[in-house]
Short mmCIF file of C-alpha atoms in Angstrom, two decimals:
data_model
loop_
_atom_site.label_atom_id
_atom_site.label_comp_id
_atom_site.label_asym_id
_atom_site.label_seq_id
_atom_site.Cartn_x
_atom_site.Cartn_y
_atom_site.Cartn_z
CA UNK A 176 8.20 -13.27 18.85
CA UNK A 177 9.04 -12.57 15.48
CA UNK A 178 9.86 -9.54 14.03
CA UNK A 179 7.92 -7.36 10.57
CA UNK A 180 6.32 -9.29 8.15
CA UNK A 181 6.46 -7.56 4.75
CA UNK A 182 4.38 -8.73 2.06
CA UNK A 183 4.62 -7.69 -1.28
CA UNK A 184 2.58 -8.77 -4.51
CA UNK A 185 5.07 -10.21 -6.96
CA UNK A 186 8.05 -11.98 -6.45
CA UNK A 187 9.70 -9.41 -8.41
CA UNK A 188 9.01 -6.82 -5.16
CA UNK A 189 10.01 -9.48 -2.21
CA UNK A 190 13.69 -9.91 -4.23
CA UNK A 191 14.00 -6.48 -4.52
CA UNK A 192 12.68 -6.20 -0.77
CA UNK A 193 15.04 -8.57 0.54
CA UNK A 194 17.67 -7.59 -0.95
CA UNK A 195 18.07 -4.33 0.91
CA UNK A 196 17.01 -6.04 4.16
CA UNK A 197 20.20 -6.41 6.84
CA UNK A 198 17.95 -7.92 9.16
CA UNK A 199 17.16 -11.88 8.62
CA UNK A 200 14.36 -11.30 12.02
CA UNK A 201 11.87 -10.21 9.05
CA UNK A 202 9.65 -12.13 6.92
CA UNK A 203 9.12 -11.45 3.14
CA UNK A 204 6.48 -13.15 1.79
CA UNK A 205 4.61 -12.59 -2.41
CA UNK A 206 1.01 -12.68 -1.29
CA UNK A 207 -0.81 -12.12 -4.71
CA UNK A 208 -2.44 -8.99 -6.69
CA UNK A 209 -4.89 -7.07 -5.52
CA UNK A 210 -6.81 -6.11 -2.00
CA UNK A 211 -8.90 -9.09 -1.73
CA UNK A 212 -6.08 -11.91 -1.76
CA UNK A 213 -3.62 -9.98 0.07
CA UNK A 214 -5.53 -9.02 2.67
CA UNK A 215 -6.70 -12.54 3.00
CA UNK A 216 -3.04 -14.48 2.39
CA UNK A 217 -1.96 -11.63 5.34
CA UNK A 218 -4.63 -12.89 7.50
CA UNK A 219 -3.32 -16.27 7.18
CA UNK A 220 0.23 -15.64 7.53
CA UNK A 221 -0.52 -13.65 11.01
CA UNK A 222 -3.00 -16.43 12.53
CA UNK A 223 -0.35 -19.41 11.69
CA UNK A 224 2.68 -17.27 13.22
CA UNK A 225 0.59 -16.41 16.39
CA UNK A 226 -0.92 -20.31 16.45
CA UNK A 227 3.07 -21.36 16.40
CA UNK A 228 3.60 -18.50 19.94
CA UNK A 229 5.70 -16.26 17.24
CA UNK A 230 3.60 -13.91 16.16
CA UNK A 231 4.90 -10.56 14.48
CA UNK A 232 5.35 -7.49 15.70
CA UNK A 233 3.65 -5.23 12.71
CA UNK A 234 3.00 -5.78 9.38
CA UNK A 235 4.20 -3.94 6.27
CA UNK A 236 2.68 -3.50 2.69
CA UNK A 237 5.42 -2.60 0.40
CA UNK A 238 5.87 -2.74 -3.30
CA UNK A 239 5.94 -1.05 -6.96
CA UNK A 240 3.29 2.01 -7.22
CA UNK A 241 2.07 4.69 -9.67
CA UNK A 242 2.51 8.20 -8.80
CA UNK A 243 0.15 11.35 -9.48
CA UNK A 244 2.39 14.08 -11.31
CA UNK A 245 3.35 16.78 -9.21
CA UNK A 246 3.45 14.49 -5.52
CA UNK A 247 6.07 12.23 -6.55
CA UNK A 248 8.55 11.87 -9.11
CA UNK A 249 9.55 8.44 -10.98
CA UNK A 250 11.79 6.62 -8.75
CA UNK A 251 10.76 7.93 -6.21
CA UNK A 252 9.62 6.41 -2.42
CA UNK A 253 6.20 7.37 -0.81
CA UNK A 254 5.48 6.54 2.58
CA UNK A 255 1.42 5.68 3.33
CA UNK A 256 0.06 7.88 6.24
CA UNK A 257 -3.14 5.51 5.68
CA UNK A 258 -3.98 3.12 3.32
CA UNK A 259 -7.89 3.74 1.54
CA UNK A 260 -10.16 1.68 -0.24
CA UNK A 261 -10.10 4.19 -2.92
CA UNK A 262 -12.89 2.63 -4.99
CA UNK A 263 -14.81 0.78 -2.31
CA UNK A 264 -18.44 2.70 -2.97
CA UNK A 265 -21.21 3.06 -5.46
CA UNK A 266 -21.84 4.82 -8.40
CA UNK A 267 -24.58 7.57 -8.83
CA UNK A 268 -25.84 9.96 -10.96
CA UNK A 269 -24.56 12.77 -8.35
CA UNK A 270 -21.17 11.05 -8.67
CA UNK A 271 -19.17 8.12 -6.23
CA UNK A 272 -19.89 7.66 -2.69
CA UNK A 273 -17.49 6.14 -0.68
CA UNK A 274 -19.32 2.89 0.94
CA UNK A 275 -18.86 5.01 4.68
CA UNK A 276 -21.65 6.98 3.35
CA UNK A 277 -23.97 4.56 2.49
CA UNK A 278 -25.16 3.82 5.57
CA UNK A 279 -23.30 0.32 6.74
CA UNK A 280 -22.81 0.03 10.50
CA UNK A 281 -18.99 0.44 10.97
CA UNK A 282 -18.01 -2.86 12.30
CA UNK A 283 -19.20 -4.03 8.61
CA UNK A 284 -16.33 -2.03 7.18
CA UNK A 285 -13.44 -3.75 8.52
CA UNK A 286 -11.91 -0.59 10.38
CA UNK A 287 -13.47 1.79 7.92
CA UNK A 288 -12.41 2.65 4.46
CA UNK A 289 -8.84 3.77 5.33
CA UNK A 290 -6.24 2.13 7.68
CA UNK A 291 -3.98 4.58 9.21
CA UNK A 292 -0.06 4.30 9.49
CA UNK A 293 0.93 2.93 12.60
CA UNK A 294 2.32 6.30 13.97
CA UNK A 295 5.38 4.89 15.38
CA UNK A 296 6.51 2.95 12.50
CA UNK A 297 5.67 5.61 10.31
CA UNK A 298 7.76 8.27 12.21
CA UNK A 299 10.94 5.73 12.41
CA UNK A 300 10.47 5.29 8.50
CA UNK A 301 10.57 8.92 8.01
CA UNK A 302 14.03 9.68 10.06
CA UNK A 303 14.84 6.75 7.96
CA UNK A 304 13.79 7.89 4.70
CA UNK A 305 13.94 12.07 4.74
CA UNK A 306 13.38 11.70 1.07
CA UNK A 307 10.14 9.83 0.91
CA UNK A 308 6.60 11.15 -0.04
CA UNK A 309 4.41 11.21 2.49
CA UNK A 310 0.44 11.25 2.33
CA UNK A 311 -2.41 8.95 1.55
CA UNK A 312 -1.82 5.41 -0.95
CA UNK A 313 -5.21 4.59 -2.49
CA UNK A 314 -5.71 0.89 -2.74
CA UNK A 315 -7.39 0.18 -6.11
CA UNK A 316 -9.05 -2.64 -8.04
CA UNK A 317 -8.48 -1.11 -11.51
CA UNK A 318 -5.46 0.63 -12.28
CA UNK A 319 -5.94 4.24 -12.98
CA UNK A 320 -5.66 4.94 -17.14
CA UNK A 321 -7.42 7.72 -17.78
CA UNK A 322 -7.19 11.47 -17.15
CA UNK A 323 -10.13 12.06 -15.92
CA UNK A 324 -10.27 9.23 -13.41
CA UNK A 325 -7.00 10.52 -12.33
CA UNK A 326 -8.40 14.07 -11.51
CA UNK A 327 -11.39 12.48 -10.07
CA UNK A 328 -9.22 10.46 -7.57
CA UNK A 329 -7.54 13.82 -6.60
CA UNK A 330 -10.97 15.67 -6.34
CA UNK A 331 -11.95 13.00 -3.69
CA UNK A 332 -8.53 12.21 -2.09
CA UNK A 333 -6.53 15.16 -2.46
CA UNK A 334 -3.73 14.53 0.35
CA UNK A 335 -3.43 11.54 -2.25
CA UNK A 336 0.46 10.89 -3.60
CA UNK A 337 0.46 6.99 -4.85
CA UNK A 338 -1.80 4.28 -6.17
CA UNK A 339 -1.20 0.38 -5.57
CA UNK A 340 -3.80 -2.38 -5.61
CA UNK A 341 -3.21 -4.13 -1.96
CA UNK A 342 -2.36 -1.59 1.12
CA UNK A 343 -6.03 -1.37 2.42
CA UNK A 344 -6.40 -5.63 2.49
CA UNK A 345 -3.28 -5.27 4.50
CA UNK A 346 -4.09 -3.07 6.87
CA UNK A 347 -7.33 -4.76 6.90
CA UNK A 348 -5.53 -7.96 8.06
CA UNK A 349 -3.45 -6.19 10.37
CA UNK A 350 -5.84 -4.07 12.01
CA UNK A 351 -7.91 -7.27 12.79
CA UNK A 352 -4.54 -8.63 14.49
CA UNK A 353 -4.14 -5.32 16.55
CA UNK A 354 -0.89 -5.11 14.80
CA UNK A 355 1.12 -1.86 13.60
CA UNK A 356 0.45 -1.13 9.36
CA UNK A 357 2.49 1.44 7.24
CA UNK A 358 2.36 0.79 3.57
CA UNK A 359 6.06 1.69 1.90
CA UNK A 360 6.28 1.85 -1.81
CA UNK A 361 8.45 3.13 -4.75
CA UNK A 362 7.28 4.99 -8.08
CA UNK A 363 7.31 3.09 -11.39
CA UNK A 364 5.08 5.67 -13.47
CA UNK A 365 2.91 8.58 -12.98
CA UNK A 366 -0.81 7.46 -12.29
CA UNK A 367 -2.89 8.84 -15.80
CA UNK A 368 -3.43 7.56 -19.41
CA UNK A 369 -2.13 4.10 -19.70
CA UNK A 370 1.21 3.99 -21.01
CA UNK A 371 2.93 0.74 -20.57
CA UNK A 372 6.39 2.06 -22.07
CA UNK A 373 6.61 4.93 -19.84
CA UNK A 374 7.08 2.67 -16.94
CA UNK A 375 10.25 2.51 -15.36
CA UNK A 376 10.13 -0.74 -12.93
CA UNK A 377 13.48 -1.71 -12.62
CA UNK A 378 14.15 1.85 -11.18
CA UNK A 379 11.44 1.33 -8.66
CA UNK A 380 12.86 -1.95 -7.73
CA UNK A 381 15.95 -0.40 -7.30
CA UNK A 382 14.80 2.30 -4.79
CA UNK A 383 12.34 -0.37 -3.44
CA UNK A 384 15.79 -2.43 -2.74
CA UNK A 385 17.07 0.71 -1.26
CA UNK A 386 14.03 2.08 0.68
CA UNK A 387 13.84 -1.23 1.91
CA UNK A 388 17.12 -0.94 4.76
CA UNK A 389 14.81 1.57 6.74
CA UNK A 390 12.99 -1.07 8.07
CA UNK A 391 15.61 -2.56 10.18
#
């Protein structure tokens, strides 16, 4: 059996990952951008190690995030108590509706449009990490830019704290293995109006670096 597999989206996260890891038992792995080819390179990852009689024994999404003002500073960690499919829906003249409420059996939904923290891994990560943020990471497709699709995302998600593009295809892929989730992430800029200078990634990958020892 082998132990967490972490995936990240850039290589830039699994270096930073891996560098705070003391624990060689866990996998690192750059699986892409966005929910769609993480969720499906984490799929892969978890059917070849349990094809091989080593499979893993949970699965976490961790990475660079944005942060809404006021949940989470810059620099900043935020642990994910579940991971939702923030924009997953359709659009109507009354407003979004989350795809849940359209009607689609439930087995269609792939465990529904949020994947809860494991609540195991998520407690040991917060004696771990007294620090960290906790509440809800929406999974994206399209980065957040505006202010008023920032206070529409709290309006529908208010236990909200962080944004990232690939939690929910993670948890997806580990809910389908019957394998533990938590989504662990660190803040590079407050989630609003797009502004590319106010980003502070090598912070982020510092604290992700940092965050990163609580998983041993």
């Amino acid at each position: 059996m082998t132990g967490l597999l972490v995936v990240t989206a850039v290589p830039a996260e699994a270096e930073a990952v891996r560098a705070g890891l003391p624990d060689a038992d866990m996998v690192v792995v750059p699986v892409g951008v966005g929910p769609a080819v993480a969720g499906a390179a984490t799929a892969r990852l978890l059917a070849l190690a349990e094809a091989a009689g080593r499979p893993y024994q949970g699965v976490v999404s961790a990475g660079v995030a944005g942060g809404f003002a006021g949940a989470v500073a810059v620099g900043g960690t935020v642990l994910g108590t579940r991971s939702v499919a923030a924009d997953l829906g359709a659009e109507s003249p009354a407003g979004f509706i989350p795809v849940d409420e359209l009607g689609m059996p439930p087995e269609l939904l792939g465990g529904g449009v949020a994947i809860a923290a494991d609540p195991d891994l998520l407690a040991t990560l917060q004696s771990n990490l007294p620090e960290a943020t906790v509440g809800a990471v929406l999974t994206v497709s399209t980065v957040t830019g505006t202010a008023r699709s920032t206070e529409e995302l709290r309006r529908r998600h208010p236990d909200a704290v962080a944004e990232a593009m690939e939690g929910y295809g993670v948890g997806v892929a580990a809910a389908h293995a019957g394998l533990p989730f938590v989504e662990l992430r660190t803040v590079s800029n407050p989630i609003g109006p797009r502004d590319r200078d106010a980003w502070r990634m090598r912070e982020a990958l510092a604290a992700l670096t940092t965050a990163a020892a609580a998983l041993a």
